[in-house]
Coordinates of C-alpha atoms and ligand atoms in Angstrom, one line a residue:
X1 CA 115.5 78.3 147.1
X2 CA 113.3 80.5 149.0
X3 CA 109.3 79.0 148.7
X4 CA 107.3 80.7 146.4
X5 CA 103.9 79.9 148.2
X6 CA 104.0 79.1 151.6
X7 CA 100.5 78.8 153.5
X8 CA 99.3 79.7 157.1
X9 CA 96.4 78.2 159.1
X10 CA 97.6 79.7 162.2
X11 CA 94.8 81.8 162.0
X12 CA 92.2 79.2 161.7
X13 CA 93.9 76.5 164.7
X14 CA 91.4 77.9 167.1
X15 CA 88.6 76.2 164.7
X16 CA 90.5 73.2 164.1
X17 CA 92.4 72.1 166.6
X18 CA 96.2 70.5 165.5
X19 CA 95.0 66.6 166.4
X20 CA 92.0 67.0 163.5
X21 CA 94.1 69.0 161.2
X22 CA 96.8 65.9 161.2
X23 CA 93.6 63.7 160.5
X24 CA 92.4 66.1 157.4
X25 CA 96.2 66.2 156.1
X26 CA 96.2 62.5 156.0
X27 CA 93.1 62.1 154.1
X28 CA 95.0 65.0 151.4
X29 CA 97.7 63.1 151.0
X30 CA 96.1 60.2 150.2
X31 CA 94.0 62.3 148.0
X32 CA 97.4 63.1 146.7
X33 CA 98.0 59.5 145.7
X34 CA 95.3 58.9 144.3
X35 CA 96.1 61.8 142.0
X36 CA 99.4 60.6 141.1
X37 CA 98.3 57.4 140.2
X38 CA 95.7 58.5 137.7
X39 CA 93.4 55.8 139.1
X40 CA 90.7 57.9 140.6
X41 CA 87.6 59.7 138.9
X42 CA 88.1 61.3 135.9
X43 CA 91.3 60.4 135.2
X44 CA 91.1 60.9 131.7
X45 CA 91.5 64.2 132.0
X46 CA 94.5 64.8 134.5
X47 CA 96.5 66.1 130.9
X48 CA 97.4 69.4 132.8
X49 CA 99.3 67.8 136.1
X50 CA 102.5 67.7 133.5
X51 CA 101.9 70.3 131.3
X52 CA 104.9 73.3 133.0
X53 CA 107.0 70.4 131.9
X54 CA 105.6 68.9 128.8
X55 CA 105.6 72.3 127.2
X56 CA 107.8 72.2 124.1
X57 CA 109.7 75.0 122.6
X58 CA 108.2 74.7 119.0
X59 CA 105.0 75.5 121.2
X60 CA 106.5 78.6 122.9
X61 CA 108.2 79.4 119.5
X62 CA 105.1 79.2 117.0
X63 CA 102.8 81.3 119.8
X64 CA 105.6 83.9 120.0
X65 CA 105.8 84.2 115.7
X66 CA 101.7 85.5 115.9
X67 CA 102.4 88.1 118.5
X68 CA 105.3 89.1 116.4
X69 CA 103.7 88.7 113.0
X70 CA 100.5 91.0 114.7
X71 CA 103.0 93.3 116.6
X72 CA 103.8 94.8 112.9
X73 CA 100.1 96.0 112.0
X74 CA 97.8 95.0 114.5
X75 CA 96.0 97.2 117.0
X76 CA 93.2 95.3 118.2
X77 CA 93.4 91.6 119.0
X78 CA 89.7 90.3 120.2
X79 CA 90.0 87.2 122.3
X80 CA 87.0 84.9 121.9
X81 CA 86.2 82.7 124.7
X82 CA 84.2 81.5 127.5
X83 CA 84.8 79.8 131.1
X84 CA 88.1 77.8 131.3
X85 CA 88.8 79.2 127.2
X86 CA 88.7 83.0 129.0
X87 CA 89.3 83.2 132.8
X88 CA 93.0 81.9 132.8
X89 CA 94.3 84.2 130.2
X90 CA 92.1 87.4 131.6
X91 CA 93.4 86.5 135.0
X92 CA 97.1 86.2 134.0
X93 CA 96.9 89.8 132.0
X94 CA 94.7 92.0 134.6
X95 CA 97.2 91.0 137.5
X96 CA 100.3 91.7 134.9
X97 CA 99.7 94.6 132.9
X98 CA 99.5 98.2 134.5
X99 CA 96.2 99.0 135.8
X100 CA 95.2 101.8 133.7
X101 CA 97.0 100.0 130.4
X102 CA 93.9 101.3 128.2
X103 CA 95.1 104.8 128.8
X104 CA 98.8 104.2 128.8
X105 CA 100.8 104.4 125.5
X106 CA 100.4 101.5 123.7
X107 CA 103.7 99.1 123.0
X108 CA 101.6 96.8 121.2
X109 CA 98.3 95.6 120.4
X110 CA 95.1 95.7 123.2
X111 CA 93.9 93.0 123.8
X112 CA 89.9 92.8 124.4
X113 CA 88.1 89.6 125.0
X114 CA 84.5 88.9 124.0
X115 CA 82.6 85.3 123.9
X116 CA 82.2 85.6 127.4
X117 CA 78.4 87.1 127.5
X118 CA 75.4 87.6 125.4
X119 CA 74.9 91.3 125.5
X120 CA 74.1 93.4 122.4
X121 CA 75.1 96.2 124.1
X122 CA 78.5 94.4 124.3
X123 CA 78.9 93.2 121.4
X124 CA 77.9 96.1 119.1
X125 CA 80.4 98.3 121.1
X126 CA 82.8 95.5 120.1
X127 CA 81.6 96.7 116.6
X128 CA 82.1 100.4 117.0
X129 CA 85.7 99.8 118.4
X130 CA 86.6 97.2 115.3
X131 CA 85.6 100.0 112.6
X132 CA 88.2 101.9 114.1
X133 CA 91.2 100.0 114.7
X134 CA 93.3 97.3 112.5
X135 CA 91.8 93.8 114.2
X136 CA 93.1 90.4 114.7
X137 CA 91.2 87.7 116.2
X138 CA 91.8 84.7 118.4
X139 CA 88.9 82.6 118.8
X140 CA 88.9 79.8 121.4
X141 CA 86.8 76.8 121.9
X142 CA 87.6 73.5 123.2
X143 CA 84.2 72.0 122.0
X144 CA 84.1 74.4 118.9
X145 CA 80.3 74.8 119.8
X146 CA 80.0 76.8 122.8
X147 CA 77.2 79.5 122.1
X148 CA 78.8 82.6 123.2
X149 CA 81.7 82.4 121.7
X150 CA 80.3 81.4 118.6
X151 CA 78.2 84.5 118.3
X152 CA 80.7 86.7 119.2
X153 CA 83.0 84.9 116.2
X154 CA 80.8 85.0 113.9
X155 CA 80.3 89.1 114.1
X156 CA 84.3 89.3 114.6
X157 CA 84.5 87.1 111.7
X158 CA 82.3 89.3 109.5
X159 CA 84.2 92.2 109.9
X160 CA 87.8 91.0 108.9
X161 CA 86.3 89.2 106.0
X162 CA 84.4 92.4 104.9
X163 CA 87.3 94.7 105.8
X164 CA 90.6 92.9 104.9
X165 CA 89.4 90.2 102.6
X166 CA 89.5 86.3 102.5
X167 CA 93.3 86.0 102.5
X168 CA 94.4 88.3 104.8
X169 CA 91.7 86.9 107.4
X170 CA 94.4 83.6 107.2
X171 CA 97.1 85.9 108.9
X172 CA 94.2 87.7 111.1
X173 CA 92.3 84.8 112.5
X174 CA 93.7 82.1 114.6
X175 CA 91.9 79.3 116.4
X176 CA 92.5 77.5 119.5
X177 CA 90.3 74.5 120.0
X178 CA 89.9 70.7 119.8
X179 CA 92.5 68.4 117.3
X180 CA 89.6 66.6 115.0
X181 CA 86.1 67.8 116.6
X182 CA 83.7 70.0 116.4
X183 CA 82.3 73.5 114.2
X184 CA 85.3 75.9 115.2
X185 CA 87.8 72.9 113.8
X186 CA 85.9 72.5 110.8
X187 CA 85.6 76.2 109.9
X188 CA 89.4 76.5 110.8
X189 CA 90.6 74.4 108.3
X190 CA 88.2 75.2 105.6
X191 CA 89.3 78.7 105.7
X192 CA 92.9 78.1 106.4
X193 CA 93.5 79.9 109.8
X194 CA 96.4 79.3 112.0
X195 CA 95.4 76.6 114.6
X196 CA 96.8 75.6 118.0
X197 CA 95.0 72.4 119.5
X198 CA 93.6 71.9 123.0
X199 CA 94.6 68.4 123.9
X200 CA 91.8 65.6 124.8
X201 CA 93.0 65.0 128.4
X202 CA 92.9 68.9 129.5
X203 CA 89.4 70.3 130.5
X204 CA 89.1 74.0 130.0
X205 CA 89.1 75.0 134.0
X206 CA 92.6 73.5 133.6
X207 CA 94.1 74.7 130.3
X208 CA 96.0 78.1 131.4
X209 CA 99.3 76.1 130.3
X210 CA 98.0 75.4 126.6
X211 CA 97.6 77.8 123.9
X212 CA 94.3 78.7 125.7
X213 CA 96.2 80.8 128.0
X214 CA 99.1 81.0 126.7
X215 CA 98.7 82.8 123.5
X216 CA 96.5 85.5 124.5
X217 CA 99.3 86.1 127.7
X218 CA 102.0 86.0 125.3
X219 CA 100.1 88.3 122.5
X220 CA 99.5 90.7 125.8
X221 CA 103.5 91.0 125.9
X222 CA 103.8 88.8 129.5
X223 CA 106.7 86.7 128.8
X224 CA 105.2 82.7 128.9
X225 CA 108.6 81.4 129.2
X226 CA 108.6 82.7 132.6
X227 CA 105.0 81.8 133.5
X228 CA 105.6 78.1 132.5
X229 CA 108.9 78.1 134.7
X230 CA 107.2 79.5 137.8
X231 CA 104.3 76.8 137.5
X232 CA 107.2 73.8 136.7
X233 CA 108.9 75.1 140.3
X234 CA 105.5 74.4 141.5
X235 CA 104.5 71.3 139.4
X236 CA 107.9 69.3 141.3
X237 CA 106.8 71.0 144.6
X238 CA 103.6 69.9 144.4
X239 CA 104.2 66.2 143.7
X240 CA 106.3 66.0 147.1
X241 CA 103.9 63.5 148.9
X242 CA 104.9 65.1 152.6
X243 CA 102.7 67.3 155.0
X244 CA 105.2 70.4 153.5
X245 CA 103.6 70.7 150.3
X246 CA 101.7 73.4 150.1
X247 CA 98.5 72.2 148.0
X248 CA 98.2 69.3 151.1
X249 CA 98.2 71.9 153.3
X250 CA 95.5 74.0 151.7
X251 CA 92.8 71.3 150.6
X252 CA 93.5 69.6 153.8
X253 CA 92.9 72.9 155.7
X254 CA 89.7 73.9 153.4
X255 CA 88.3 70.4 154.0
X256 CA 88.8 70.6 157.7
X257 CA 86.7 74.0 157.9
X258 CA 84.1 72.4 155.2
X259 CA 83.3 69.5 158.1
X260 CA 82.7 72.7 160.7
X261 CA 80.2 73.9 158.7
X262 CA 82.3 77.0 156.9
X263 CA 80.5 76.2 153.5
X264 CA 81.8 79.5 151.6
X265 CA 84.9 80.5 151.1
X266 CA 85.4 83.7 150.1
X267 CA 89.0 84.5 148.2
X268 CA 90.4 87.7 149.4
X269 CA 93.0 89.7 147.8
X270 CA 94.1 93.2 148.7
X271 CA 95.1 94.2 145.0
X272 CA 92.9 95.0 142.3
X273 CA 95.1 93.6 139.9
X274 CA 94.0 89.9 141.7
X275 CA 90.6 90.5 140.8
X276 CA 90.2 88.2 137.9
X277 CA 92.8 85.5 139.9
X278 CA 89.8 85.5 142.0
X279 CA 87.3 84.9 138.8
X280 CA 89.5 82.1 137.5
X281 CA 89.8 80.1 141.4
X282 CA 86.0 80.8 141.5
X283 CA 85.4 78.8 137.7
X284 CA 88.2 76.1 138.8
X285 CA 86.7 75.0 142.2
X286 CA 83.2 75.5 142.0
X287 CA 83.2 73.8 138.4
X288 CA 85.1 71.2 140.2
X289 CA 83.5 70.3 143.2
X290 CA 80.3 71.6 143.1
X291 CA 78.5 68.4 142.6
X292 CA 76.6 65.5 144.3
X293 CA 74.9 68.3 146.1
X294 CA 78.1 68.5 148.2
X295 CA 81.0 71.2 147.9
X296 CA 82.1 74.8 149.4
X297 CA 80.5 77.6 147.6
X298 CA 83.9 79.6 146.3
X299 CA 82.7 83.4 146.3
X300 CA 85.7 86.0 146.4
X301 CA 86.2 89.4 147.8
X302 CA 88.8 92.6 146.6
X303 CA 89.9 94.4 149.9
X304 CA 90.3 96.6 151.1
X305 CA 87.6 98.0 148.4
X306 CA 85.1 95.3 149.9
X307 CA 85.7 96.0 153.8
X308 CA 83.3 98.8 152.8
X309 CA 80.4 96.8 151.4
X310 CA 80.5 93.3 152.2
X311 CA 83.2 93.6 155.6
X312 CA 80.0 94.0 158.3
X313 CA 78.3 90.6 156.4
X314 CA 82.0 89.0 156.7
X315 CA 82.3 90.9 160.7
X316 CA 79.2 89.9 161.6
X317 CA 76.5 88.1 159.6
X318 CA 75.7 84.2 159.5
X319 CA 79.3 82.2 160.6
X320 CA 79.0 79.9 157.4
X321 CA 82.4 81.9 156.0
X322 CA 86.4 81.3 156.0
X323 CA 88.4 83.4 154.0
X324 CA 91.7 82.6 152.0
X325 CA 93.9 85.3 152.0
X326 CA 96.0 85.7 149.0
X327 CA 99.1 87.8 150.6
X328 CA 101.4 89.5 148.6
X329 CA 104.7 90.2 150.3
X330 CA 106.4 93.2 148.2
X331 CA 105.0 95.7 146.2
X332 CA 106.6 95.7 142.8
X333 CA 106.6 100.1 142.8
X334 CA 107.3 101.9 145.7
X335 CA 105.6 105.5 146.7
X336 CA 105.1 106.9 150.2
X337 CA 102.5 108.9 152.3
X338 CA 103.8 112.7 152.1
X339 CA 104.0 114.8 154.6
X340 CA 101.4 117.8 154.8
X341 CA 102.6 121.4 156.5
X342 CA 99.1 122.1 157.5
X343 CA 98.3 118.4 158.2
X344 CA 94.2 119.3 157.7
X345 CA 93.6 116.1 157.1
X346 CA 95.4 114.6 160.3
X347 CA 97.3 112.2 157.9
X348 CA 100.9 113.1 159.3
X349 CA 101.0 110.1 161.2
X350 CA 101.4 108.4 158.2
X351 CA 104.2 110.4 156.6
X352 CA 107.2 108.9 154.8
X353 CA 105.1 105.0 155.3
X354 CA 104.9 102.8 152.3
X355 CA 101.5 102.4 150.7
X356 CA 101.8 99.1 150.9
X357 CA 102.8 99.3 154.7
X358 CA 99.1 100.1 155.5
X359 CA 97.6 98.0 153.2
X360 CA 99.4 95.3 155.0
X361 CA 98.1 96.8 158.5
X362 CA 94.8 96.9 156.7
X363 CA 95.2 92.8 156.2
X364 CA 96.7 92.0 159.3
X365 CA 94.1 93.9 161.2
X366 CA 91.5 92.4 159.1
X367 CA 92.8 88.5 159.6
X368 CA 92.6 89.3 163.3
X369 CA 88.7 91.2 163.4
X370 CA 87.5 88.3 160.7
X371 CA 88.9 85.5 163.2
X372 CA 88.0 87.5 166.0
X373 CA 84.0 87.5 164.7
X374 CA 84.1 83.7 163.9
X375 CA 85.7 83.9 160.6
X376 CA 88.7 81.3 160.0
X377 CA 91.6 82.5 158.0
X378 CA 93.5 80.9 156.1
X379 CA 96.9 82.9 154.1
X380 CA 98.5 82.4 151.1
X381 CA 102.0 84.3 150.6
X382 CA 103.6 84.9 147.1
X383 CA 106.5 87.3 147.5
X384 CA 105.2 89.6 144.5
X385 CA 103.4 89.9 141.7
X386 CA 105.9 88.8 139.5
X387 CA 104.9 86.4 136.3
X388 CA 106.9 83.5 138.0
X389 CA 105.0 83.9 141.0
X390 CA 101.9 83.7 139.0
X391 CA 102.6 80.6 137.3
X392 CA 103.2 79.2 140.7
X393 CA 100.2 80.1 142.4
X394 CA 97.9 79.3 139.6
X395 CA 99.6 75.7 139.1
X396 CA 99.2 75.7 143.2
X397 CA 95.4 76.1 142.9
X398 CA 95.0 73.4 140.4
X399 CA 96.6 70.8 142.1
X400 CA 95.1 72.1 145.4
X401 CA 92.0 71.6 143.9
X402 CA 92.7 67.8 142.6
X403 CA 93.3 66.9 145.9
X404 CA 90.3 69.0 147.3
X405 CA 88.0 67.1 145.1
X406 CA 89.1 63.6 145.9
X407 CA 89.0 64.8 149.7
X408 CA 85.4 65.4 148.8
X409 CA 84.5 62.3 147.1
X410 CA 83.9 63.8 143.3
X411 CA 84.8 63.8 140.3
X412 CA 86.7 67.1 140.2
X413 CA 87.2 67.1 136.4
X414 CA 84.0 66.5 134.9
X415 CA 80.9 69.7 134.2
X416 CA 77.7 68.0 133.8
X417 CA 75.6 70.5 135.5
X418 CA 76.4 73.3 133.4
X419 CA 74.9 71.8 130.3
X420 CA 71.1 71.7 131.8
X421 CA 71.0 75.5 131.4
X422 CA 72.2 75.0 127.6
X423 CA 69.5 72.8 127.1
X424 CA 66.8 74.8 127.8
X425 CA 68.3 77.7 126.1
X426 CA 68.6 76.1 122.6
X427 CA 64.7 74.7 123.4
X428 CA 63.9 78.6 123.6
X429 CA 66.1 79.6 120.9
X430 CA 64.0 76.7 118.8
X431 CA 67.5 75.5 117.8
X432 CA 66.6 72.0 115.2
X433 CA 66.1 69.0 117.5
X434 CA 65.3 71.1 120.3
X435 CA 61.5 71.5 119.2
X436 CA 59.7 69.7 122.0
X437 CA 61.3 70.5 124.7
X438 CA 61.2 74.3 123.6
X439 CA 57.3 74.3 124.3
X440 CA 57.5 72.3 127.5
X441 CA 59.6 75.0 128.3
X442 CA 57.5 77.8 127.1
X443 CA 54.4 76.4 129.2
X444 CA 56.3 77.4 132.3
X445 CA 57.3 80.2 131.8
Ligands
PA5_1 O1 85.8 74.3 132.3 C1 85.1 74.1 131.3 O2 85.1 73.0 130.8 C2 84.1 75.1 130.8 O3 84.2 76.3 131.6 C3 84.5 75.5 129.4 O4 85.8 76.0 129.3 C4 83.5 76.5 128.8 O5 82.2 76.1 128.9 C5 83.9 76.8 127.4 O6 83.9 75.6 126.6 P1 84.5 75.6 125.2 O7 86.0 75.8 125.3 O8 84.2 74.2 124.7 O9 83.9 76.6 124.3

């Protein structure tokens, strides 16, 4: 079978010479082990390493009856989530759907996400758009406490109980969150919503392959069975412990260019559809390894669209960067340059050429300049954008970044540090129990 992902470093051997790559690929497999073995940090929550093939067909099944149920009357479905309960799914859709799908006819429901931010602005837009469609809801929270999201559900929530009454908000809410714990639980099975459960040993950086992902992907109209079967081809390549698997090859390559001092990578993709791919790699492995004070700061740019803001910083500023390229092979439409009697704009040169043939020159040339200025490349190839290639590559990235994080010496599958901002929050909110630490606080300010 021809390999889904295959990587190059070719462009960054003149950084790290062959002899000290070998060295970083050893410490990756072993990383690799380690992983395998569930004996390293946090190994309570290595849940999602199986889940492409744990993934049952009553799962699939019961996910596919909502989208059908909601494909009869529904023309709104708000997706409620934060973090790892939002950036999988909106990752998965944005590089699927057509890019202009808002305008397009619609073949079934939009979806629209909220939960993800605390604007008013937001949200009462949110509220001028439910008044004028028929709304379903699909709220997600692992913890079932997460502030965002729980604000955003609670307005969502209001309207389909005003609108379409107690029962009917049974067939026009469903939850996605913890089996026993927490508020979103509670209120799920008070009310009698529909339910899928997150399991214990999946963190939310990691829970594409659940109902956190998958329901929202599948309610989109992407077909899941696919997704899950792209990310099983690359759940068995992954485990391969030799120097060929491709998640080896890329924390051992990241970790190499970490030790040279390239502390930022930035993600690049040449496709705006990739944009939220970038969002959802950003969450996994700066959630993952930023901690100890140690890690590579993941930042991410869309090219060529960025060459013209941020490409003389990348050309030329401070040499602290390495870019992954995420290379698309094929284009999945085709269109050509046409050719111009009067040729006023000099573009002729160019006639009859695939689109895609200069944004390829665009990213060769680009590799070569970036390397050129002192910027390592690496290059990841997917043939196209195709939902089995998706499942691949985002399966790819999470045991990449496994290994990465052992590599590094962290626990790759804990958060702590992003409760301290929560804390102070609820102090300046005056949320109960938070009293004394909310004027502490205020003194500061
Ligand atoms: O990766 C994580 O654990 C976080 O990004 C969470 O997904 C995020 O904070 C949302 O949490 P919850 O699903 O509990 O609302």
């Amino acid at each position: 079978m021809k390999e889904i992902i295959t990587i190059s470093g070719k462009p960054a051997t003149s950084f790290i010479p062959t002899g000290e790559y070998k060295i970083w690929e050893q410490k990756a497999l072993r990383a690799l082990d380690l992983l395998a073995s569930g004996k390293g940090r946090g190994s309570d929550f290595l849940g999602w390493l199986d889940l492409p093939s744990g993934t049952s067909e009553e799962l699939t099944e019961r996910i596919k009856d909502i989208g059908n149920d909601w494909q009869k009357d529904i023309e709104l479905v708000v997706v409620i989530g934060i973090g790892g309960s939002y950036l999988g799914a909106k990752a998965v859709i944005e590089a699927l759907s057509h890019s202009f799908t808002s305008l397009m006819p619609a073949a079934g429901p939009r979806i629209v996400f909220a939960g993800q931010n605390i604007s008013e602005d937001y949200l009462a837009e949110l509220e001028d758009l439910m008044k004028i469609r028929s709304v379903a809801c699909v709220v997600i929270s692992k913890s079932g406490t997460t502030t965002e999201p729980a604000i955003a559900f609670r307005l969502v929530q209001k309207h389909i109980l005003s609108q379409y009454g107690k029962e009917e908000a049974k067939r026009r809410i469903v939850a996605v969150t913890d089996r026993s714990r927490g508020a979103l639980r509670n209120m799920a099975d008070r009310s009698g919503y529909r339910s899928f459960i997150i399991p214990d040993n999946v963190g939310g950086r990691f829970s594409v392959f659940t109902p956190v992902g998958l329901l929202p992907i599948a309610l989109a109209g992407i077909d899941i069975e696919d997704l899950i079967a792209g990310a099983l081809y690359m759940e068995n390549v992954t485990a391969e412990k030799t120097e060929e698997n491709p998640a080896v090859q890329y924390a051992a390559w990241r970790n190499a260019l970490y030790s040279k001092g390239k502390k930022t990578e930035l993600l690049v993709n040449y496709h705006p559809k990739l944009h939220y791919l970038t969002e959802w790699w950003k969450q996994l492995f700066g959630e993952s390894e930023g901690k100890e004070h140690k890690g590579i700061f993941p930042a991410g740019v869309d090219f060529t669209t960025d060459l013209h803001s941020m490409g003389q910083y990348i050309q030329d500023g401070e040499r602290h960067l390495f870019e992954t390229v995420i290379s698309v092979a094929s284009a999945n439409r085709s269109l050509t340059i046409p050719s111009d009697q009067e040729d006023a704009d000099g573009l002729n040169y160019l006639a009859g050429k695939h689109i895609d043939q200069c944004n390829k020159m665009a990213e060769l040339g680009t590799c070569l300049a970036h390397t050129d200025g002192g910027v390592p490349n690496l290059r990841i190839e997917i043939p196209s954008l195709s939902t089995y290639s998706l499942g691949a590559l985002l399966y790819f990235f999470e045991k990449a970044c496994g290994i990465s994080g052992y590599i590094l010496g962290v626990n790759p599958f804990d958060q702590e540090g992003v409760e301290a901002y929560k804390k102070n929050m609820f102090a300046l909110l005056d949320k109960p129990g938070f009293e004394i630490q909310g004027e502490i606080l205020r003194k500061r300010l």
